[in-house]
């Protein structure tokens, strides 16, 4: 391609976001898919890398071509030939190559582009960012290790607010668990740590690392209904910090009971009905799979044929909706306890045993479950917490180890702020 000099294009170093350089030359090729900008360092003195004294001009280093932020949608290359200086003070006359803070000589990208790629990585994947930016996969992946710490730096945190402990499996359907520890201030959920497994001892080990002054800023701990977590929190934290089983943890359990009921009832119906009759129920089955608590009038008419064939299923859904209704009400823990006891009695009355296992959990974790009602009334505890964690969890699938997982979640939760354009001056 023939290069053409563009005299009318007046690009300044300021516009490029690069300090301590001036633009010498801007070239675009005929197909105009690439812009090459030659720059030169404005400060002439090069302090010796050994003694810091000014050096005498010596020669030039090799020409560097660095990918920069795309301009006008075109791939943009910054060219610079670093000068070298020779020291008159140091033995052997050591040479020093000039440096600038917006690139590393052994990298192929400018730092503003690296920050931009990390920004793009928020809630995205390395593969996606690599493809869209046309930067190879390993270059993008390596940025994570260079820029993102492998464990939390407690000194960067002022307060923890609501602490969350959740178990997750790294691969969908697999049973190798890790523990996700998050914290929520106002409405923002951030990652604190990822712990291997979900054993109490591992969790305790992590929780003990939280500095004492930060432990004092914990207003509540919200965790999965799991003895290991509950007991770890009780051992480490002050008794005054309430431990809460969030309604979503509870809901997950009673919805699971409902799913089991649905499967067994459908199996019976499939055996009893003709293929056509069963096929006619498909819209109703699809609707039940959506795990909704409430049906619109239109949806009710869709599920009604199925419910009339299986009164048990209808009853199961009614009880599930009732329980969700209790969680929806703004009531005190005492009133919640009463309502739940009544619910348990009602469910136990008919020949409906799908909730038996769940009821055991409801009884043994009654305190933590009803603590939800204190938390939501006093500390503005909202459902957003778990929805956010749910999004984080989905991001965990396919990541190979806890360190990598922590780094990716850190990018997701703070990358928007840390790598936003203009946050760092180069
Ligand atoms: Zn020197």
Coordinates of C-alpha atoms and ligand atoms in Angstrom, one line a residue:
X1 CA 0.0 0.0 0.0
X2 CA 1.1 3.5 -0.7
X3 CA 1.4 5.7 2.3
X4 CA -0.2 9.1 2.1
X5 CA 0.6 12.0 4.3
X6 CA -2.3 13.8 5.6
X7 CA -1.5 17.5 6.0
X8 CA -5.0 18.5 7.1
X9 CA -5.1 16.0 9.9
X10 CA -3.8 17.8 12.9
X11 CA -3.6 15.2 15.7
X12 CA -2.0 16.3 18.9
X13 CA -0.5 14.2 21.7
X14 CA -3.1 15.6 24.0
X15 CA -5.8 14.2 21.7
X16 CA -4.1 10.8 21.8
X17 CA -4.0 11.0 25.6
X18 CA -0.2 10.5 25.7
X19 CA 2.0 12.8 27.8
X20 CA 5.6 14.0 27.2
X21 CA 5.5 13.5 23.4
X22 CA 4.8 15.5 20.3
X23 CA 3.3 14.2 17.1
X24 CA 5.8 14.3 14.2
X25 CA 3.8 12.6 11.5
X26 CA 0.4 11.0 10.8
X27 CA 0.0 8.5 7.9
X28 CA -2.9 6.5 6.7
X29 CA -2.7 3.9 4.0
X30 CA -4.9 3.9 0.9
X31 CA -7.4 1.3 2.1
X32 CA -7.5 3.6 5.2
X33 CA -7.8 0.8 7.7
X34 CA -4.8 1.8 9.7
X35 CA -3.5 5.1 11.0
X36 CA 0.2 5.3 11.9
X37 CA 1.3 8.2 14.1
X38 CA 5.0 8.9 14.7
X39 CA 5.8 10.6 18.0
X40 CA 8.9 11.8 19.7
X41 CA 9.6 12.4 23.4
X42 CA 9.6 16.1 24.2
X43 CA 12.0 16.0 27.2
X44 CA 15.5 15.6 25.8
X45 CA 17.4 14.7 28.9
X46 CA 17.8 11.0 29.8
X47 CA 18.8 10.3 33.4
X48 CA 21.2 7.4 33.8
X49 CA 19.4 4.3 34.9
X50 CA 22.2 3.6 37.4
X51 CA 23.2 6.9 39.0
X52 CA 20.4 9.2 37.8
X53 CA 22.8 11.8 36.4
X54 CA 22.1 13.3 33.0
X55 CA 23.6 11.3 30.1
X56 CA 25.2 12.4 26.8
X57 CA 23.2 11.6 23.6
X58 CA 24.4 8.3 22.3
X59 CA 22.3 6.6 19.6
X60 CA 18.8 5.5 18.9
X61 CA 17.0 2.3 20.0
X62 CA 15.0 0.1 17.7
X63 CA 11.7 1.6 16.3
X64 CA 8.7 0.6 18.4
X65 CA 5.3 0.1 16.9
X66 CA 2.6 0.0 19.5
X67 CA -1.1 -0.6 19.1
X68 CA -3.1 2.3 20.5
X69 CA -6.8 3.0 21.0
X70 CA -8.5 2.9 17.6
X71 CA -9.2 6.3 16.1
X72 CA -12.2 6.9 13.9
X73 CA -12.7 3.1 13.9
X74 CA -9.3 2.4 12.4
X75 CA -6.4 0.4 13.9
X76 CA -4.0 3.0 15.2
X77 CA -0.3 2.5 15.6
X78 CA 2.0 4.8 17.6
X79 CA 5.6 4.7 16.3
X80 CA 8.4 5.9 18.5
X81 CA 12.2 5.5 18.2
X82 CA 13.6 5.9 21.7
X83 CA 16.8 7.8 22.1
X84 CA 19.7 6.4 24.1
X85 CA 22.1 8.2 26.3
X86 CA 25.5 7.2 27.7
X87 CA 26.6 8.0 31.2
X88 CA 29.9 9.7 31.8
X89 CA 29.9 9.0 35.5
X90 CA 29.3 5.3 35.6
X91 CA 32.0 2.7 34.9
X92 CA 31.9 1.3 31.5
X93 CA 29.7 4.2 30.3
X94 CA 26.4 2.4 30.7
X95 CA 23.7 3.3 28.2
X96 CA 20.1 4.2 29.1
X97 CA 17.1 4.0 26.8
X98 CA 14.5 6.8 27.3
X99 CA 11.2 5.6 28.6
X100 CA 7.6 7.0 28.8
X101 CA 5.0 6.0 31.3
X102 CA 2.4 5.0 28.7
X103 CA 4.2 2.0 27.3
X104 CA 6.5 -0.8 28.2
X105 CA 9.1 -1.4 25.6
X106 CA 8.6 -5.2 25.6
X107 CA 4.9 -4.9 25.0
X108 CA 2.9 -4.5 21.8
X109 CA 0.1 -2.3 23.2
X110 CA 0.1 1.1 24.7
X111 CA -1.2 1.3 28.3
X112 CA -4.3 3.3 27.4
X113 CA -5.2 0.5 25.0
X114 CA -4.5 -2.1 27.7
X115 CA -6.8 -0.2 30.1
X116 CA -9.4 0.0 27.4
X117 CA -9.3 -3.8 26.9
X118 CA -9.7 -4.4 30.6
X119 CA -12.7 -2.0 30.6
X120 CA -14.2 -4.0 27.7
X121 CA -13.6 -7.2 29.7
X122 CA -16.2 -6.2 32.3
X123 CA -19.0 -8.7 32.0
X124 CA -17.5 -10.0 28.8
X125 CA -15.1 -12.8 28.0
X126 CA -11.5 -12.8 26.9
X127 CA -12.5 -14.5 23.6
X128 CA -15.1 -11.8 22.9
X129 CA -12.8 -8.9 23.7
X130 CA -10.0 -10.5 21.7
X131 CA -12.2 -10.9 18.6
X132 CA -13.8 -7.5 18.7
X133 CA -10.5 -5.6 19.3
X134 CA -8.5 -7.9 17.0
X135 CA -5.9 -8.5 19.7
X136 CA -4.8 -12.0 20.2
X137 CA -6.3 -14.1 23.0
X138 CA -3.2 -14.6 25.0
X139 CA -2.4 -10.9 24.9
X140 CA -5.8 -10.0 26.4
X141 CA -5.6 -12.9 28.9
X142 CA -2.2 -11.9 30.1
X143 CA -3.5 -8.4 30.9
X144 CA -5.6 -9.9 33.7
X145 CA -2.5 -11.2 35.5
X146 CA -0.5 -8.0 35.0
X147 CA -3.2 -5.6 36.2
X148 CA -5.4 -7.6 38.5
X149 CA -4.4 -8.6 42.0
X150 CA -4.8 -12.3 42.9
X151 CA -6.4 -11.7 46.3
X152 CA -8.2 -8.8 47.9
X153 CA -6.2 -5.9 49.2
X154 CA -8.1 -5.1 52.4
X155 CA -6.5 -1.7 52.7
X156 CA -8.5 -0.5 49.7
X157 CA -11.8 -1.2 51.5
X158 CA -13.4 1.3 53.9
X159 CA -16.5 -0.7 55.0
X160 CA -18.0 -4.1 54.3
X161 CA -21.7 -3.7 55.0
X162 CA -23.6 -6.9 54.2
X163 CA -21.3 -9.9 53.8
X164 CA -22.4 -12.7 51.5
X165 CA -21.4 -16.4 51.5
X166 CA -22.5 -18.4 48.6
X167 CA -21.6 -21.9 47.4
X168 CA -21.1 -22.3 43.7
X169 CA -20.0 -25.0 41.4
X170 CA -17.4 -24.0 38.8
X171 CA -18.9 -26.1 36.1
X172 CA -22.5 -26.4 35.5
X173 CA -23.9 -29.5 37.1
X174 CA -20.6 -30.5 38.7
X175 CA -20.3 -30.9 42.4
X176 CA -16.9 -29.4 43.0
X177 CA -17.8 -26.3 45.0
X178 CA -16.1 -23.1 45.8
X179 CA -17.3 -20.4 48.2
X180 CA -17.9 -17.0 46.9
X181 CA -17.5 -14.2 49.5
X182 CA -19.0 -10.9 48.6
X183 CA -19.8 -7.6 50.3
X184 CA -22.4 -5.0 49.6
X185 CA -22.3 -1.4 50.4
X186 CA -25.3 0.6 49.3
X187 CA -26.4 -1.2 46.3
X188 CA -23.0 -2.2 45.0
X189 CA -21.9 -5.8 45.3
X190 CA -18.1 -6.5 45.2
X191 CA -16.0 -9.6 45.4
X192 CA -14.0 -10.2 48.6
X193 CA -12.7 -13.7 48.0
X194 CA -13.1 -17.1 46.5
X195 CA -12.4 -20.0 48.8
X196 CA -11.6 -23.5 47.7
X197 CA -14.4 -25.9 48.6
X198 CA -17.0 -25.0 51.2
X199 CA -15.6 -26.6 54.3
X200 CA -16.0 -24.7 57.5
X201 CA -12.3 -24.7 58.2
X202 CA -11.4 -23.1 54.9
X203 CA -14.1 -20.4 55.3
X204 CA -13.0 -19.6 58.9
X205 CA -9.4 -19.3 57.6
X206 CA -10.5 -16.7 55.1
X207 CA -12.9 -14.8 57.5
X208 CA -10.1 -14.5 60.1
X209 CA -8.0 -12.6 57.6
X210 CA -10.5 -9.7 57.6
X211 CA -8.9 -7.0 59.6
X212 CA -10.6 -6.2 62.9
X213 CA -11.5 -2.7 62.0
X214 CA -13.3 -4.0 58.9
X215 CA -15.1 -6.7 60.8
X216 CA -16.7 -3.9 62.8
X217 CA -18.2 -2.5 59.6
X218 CA -20.2 -5.7 58.9
X219 CA -23.9 -5.0 59.4
X220 CA -25.1 -8.5 58.6
X221 CA -24.0 -11.8 57.0
X222 CA -26.2 -13.3 54.4
X223 CA -25.5 -16.9 53.6
X224 CA -26.6 -20.2 52.1
X225 CA -28.6 -22.5 54.4
X226 CA -25.5 -24.6 55.2
X227 CA -24.2 -25.4 58.7
X228 CA -20.5 -25.0 57.6
X229 CA -21.1 -21.3 56.7
X230 CA -23.4 -20.5 59.6
X231 CA -21.0 -22.0 62.1
X232 CA -18.0 -20.4 60.5
X233 CA -19.6 -17.0 60.9
X234 CA -20.7 -17.6 64.4
X235 CA -17.1 -18.6 65.4
X236 CA -15.4 -15.6 63.8
X237 CA -17.8 -12.7 64.1
X238 CA -19.3 -10.9 67.0
X239 CA -22.6 -12.3 68.3
X240 CA -24.4 -9.0 67.5
X241 CA -24.0 -9.4 63.8
X242 CA -27.1 -11.1 62.5
X243 CA -26.7 -14.1 60.3
X244 CA -29.4 -14.1 57.6
X245 CA -30.7 -16.8 55.3
X246 CA -31.8 -14.6 52.4
X247 CA -35.2 -15.3 50.9
X248 CA -33.6 -16.4 47.7
X249 CA -31.7 -19.1 49.4
X250 CA -34.9 -20.3 51.0
X251 CA -36.8 -19.9 47.8
X252 CA -34.3 -22.0 45.9
X253 CA -35.1 -24.9 48.3
X254 CA -38.9 -24.8 48.1
X255 CA -38.8 -24.3 44.4
X256 CA -36.7 -27.4 44.2
X257 CA -39.4 -29.3 46.1
X258 CA -41.9 -28.0 43.6
X259 CA -39.7 -29.1 40.7
X260 CA -39.6 -32.6 42.1
X261 CA -43.3 -32.6 42.5
X262 CA -43.8 -31.4 39.0
X263 CA -41.5 -34.1 37.5
X264 CA -43.2 -36.9 39.4
X265 CA -46.7 -35.7 38.6
X266 CA -45.9 -35.3 34.9
X267 CA -44.4 -38.8 34.8
X268 CA -47.7 -40.1 36.1
X269 CA -49.7 -38.1 33.6
X270 CA -47.6 -39.2 30.7
X271 CA -48.3 -42.8 31.6
X272 CA -52.0 -42.2 32.1
X273 CA -52.8 -39.9 29.1
X274 CA -52.7 -40.5 25.3
X275 CA -49.8 -38.9 23.5
X276 CA -52.1 -36.2 22.1
X277 CA -53.6 -35.4 25.5
X278 CA -50.1 -35.1 27.0
X279 CA -48.9 -33.0 24.1
X280 CA -51.8 -30.6 24.6
X281 CA -50.4 -29.9 28.1
X282 CA -47.1 -28.6 26.7
X283 CA -47.9 -24.9 26.9
X284 CA -48.8 -25.4 30.6
X285 CA -45.7 -27.4 31.3
X286 CA -43.5 -24.7 29.6
X287 CA -45.1 -22.1 31.8
X288 CA -44.5 -24.0 35.0
X289 CA -40.9 -24.4 34.1
X290 CA -40.5 -20.6 34.2
X291 CA -40.6 -20.8 38.0
X292 CA -42.9 -17.9 38.4
X293 CA -44.7 -17.1 41.7
X294 CA -47.7 -15.4 40.2
X295 CA -49.7 -16.1 37.0
X296 CA -51.6 -13.5 35.0
X297 CA -55.2 -14.3 34.2
X298 CA -54.1 -15.4 30.7
X299 CA -51.4 -17.7 32.2
X300 CA -53.9 -19.1 34.6
X301 CA -56.1 -20.3 31.8
X302 CA -53.0 -21.9 30.2
X303 CA -52.1 -23.9 33.3
X304 CA -55.6 -24.7 34.4
X305 CA -56.0 -27.9 32.3
X306 CA -52.8 -29.3 33.9
X307 CA -53.9 -28.3 37.4
X308 CA -57.3 -29.9 37.0
X309 CA -55.6 -33.2 36.0
X310 CA -53.2 -32.9 38.9
X311 CA -54.8 -31.3 42.0
X312 CA -51.5 -32.1 43.9
X313 CA -49.5 -30.0 41.5
X314 CA -52.0 -27.1 41.9
X315 CA -51.8 -27.4 45.6
X316 CA -48.0 -27.4 45.6
X317 CA -48.0 -24.2 43.6
X318 CA -50.5 -22.6 45.9
X319 CA -48.4 -23.3 48.9
X320 CA -45.3 -22.1 47.2
X321 CA -47.0 -18.8 46.3
X322 CA -48.2 -18.5 49.9
X323 CA -44.7 -18.7 51.2
X324 CA -43.4 -16.2 48.7
X325 CA -46.3 -14.0 49.9
X326 CA -45.0 -14.1 53.4
X327 CA -41.5 -13.1 52.2
X328 CA -43.1 -10.2 50.3
X329 CA -44.8 -8.8 53.3
X330 CA -43.2 -6.1 55.4
X331 CA -43.7 -7.8 58.8
X332 CA -41.6 -8.3 62.0
X333 CA -39.6 -11.5 62.5
X334 CA -42.2 -12.5 65.2
X335 CA -45.1 -12.2 62.8
X336 CA -43.1 -14.0 60.1
X337 CA -42.5 -16.9 62.6
X338 CA -46.2 -17.2 63.3
X339 CA -47.1 -17.1 59.6
X340 CA -44.5 -19.7 58.8
X341 CA -45.6 -22.1 61.5
X342 CA -49.2 -21.8 60.2
X343 CA -47.9 -22.5 56.7
X344 CA -46.1 -25.6 57.9
X345 CA -49.3 -26.9 59.6
X346 CA -51.3 -26.2 56.4
X347 CA -48.8 -28.0 54.2
X348 CA -48.5 -30.9 56.5
X349 CA -52.3 -31.5 56.5
X350 CA -53.0 -32.8 53.0
X351 CA -51.3 -35.7 51.3
X352 CA -48.6 -33.5 50.0
X353 CA -45.2 -34.7 51.0
X354 CA -43.0 -32.9 48.5
X355 CA -42.1 -30.1 51.1
X356 CA -41.1 -32.5 53.9
X357 CA -37.4 -32.1 53.5
X358 CA -37.8 -28.3 53.1
X359 CA -39.9 -28.1 56.2
X360 CA -37.1 -29.7 58.2
X361 CA -34.7 -26.9 57.0
X362 CA -37.3 -24.2 57.7
X363 CA -37.6 -25.4 61.3
X364 CA -33.9 -25.9 62.0
X365 CA -32.9 -22.5 60.5
X366 CA -36.0 -20.6 61.7
X367 CA -33.9 -17.9 63.3
X368 CA -31.7 -17.2 60.3
X369 CA -34.6 -17.3 58.0
X370 CA -36.7 -14.8 60.0
X371 CA -33.6 -12.6 60.4
X372 CA -34.3 -11.7 56.8
X373 CA -37.2 -9.6 58.1
X374 CA -35.0 -7.6 60.5
X375 CA -32.4 -7.0 57.8
X376 CA -34.9 -5.9 55.2
X377 CA -36.6 -3.5 57.6
X378 CA -33.5 -2.0 59.2
X379 CA -30.6 -2.0 56.8
X380 CA -32.4 -1.5 53.5
X381 CA -31.4 -5.1 52.6
X382 CA -32.8 -5.6 49.1
X383 CA -33.2 -8.5 46.7
X384 CA -30.7 -6.9 44.3
X385 CA -28.0 -8.4 46.4
X386 CA -28.7 -11.9 45.4
X387 CA -29.6 -11.1 41.8
X388 CA -26.1 -9.5 41.5
X389 CA -24.5 -12.6 43.1
X390 CA -26.5 -14.7 40.6
X391 CA -25.0 -12.8 37.7
X392 CA -21.5 -13.3 39.3
X393 CA -22.2 -17.0 39.7
X394 CA -23.0 -17.4 36.1
X395 CA -19.7 -16.0 35.2
X396 CA -17.9 -18.7 37.1
X397 CA -18.6 -21.6 34.8
X398 CA -15.6 -22.9 32.9
X399 CA -13.0 -21.0 34.9
X400 CA -10.3 -23.3 36.0
X401 CA -9.2 -22.1 39.4
X402 CA -10.2 -19.9 42.3
X403 CA -7.5 -17.3 41.7
X404 CA -8.6 -16.8 38.1
X405 CA -12.2 -16.7 39.2
X406 CA -11.4 -14.1 41.8
X407 CA -9.6 -12.0 39.3
X408 CA -12.4 -12.2 36.7
X409 CA -15.0 -11.3 39.3
X410 CA -12.9 -8.4 40.5
X411 CA -12.8 -7.1 36.9
X412 CA -16.5 -7.4 36.7
X413 CA -17.2 -5.6 39.9
X414 CA -14.7 -2.8 39.9
X415 CA -13.4 -2.7 36.3
X416 CA -16.0 -0.1 35.2
X417 CA -14.5 2.4 37.7
X418 CA -10.8 1.4 37.7
X419 CA -10.4 1.2 33.9
X420 CA -12.9 3.9 32.8
X421 CA -11.6 6.3 30.1
X422 CA -9.8 9.2 31.6
X423 CA -9.4 7.7 35.1
X424 CA -5.7 7.2 34.7
X425 CA -3.5 9.9 33.0
X426 CA -0.8 8.6 30.8
Ligands
LIG1 ZN1 25.4 6.9 35.6

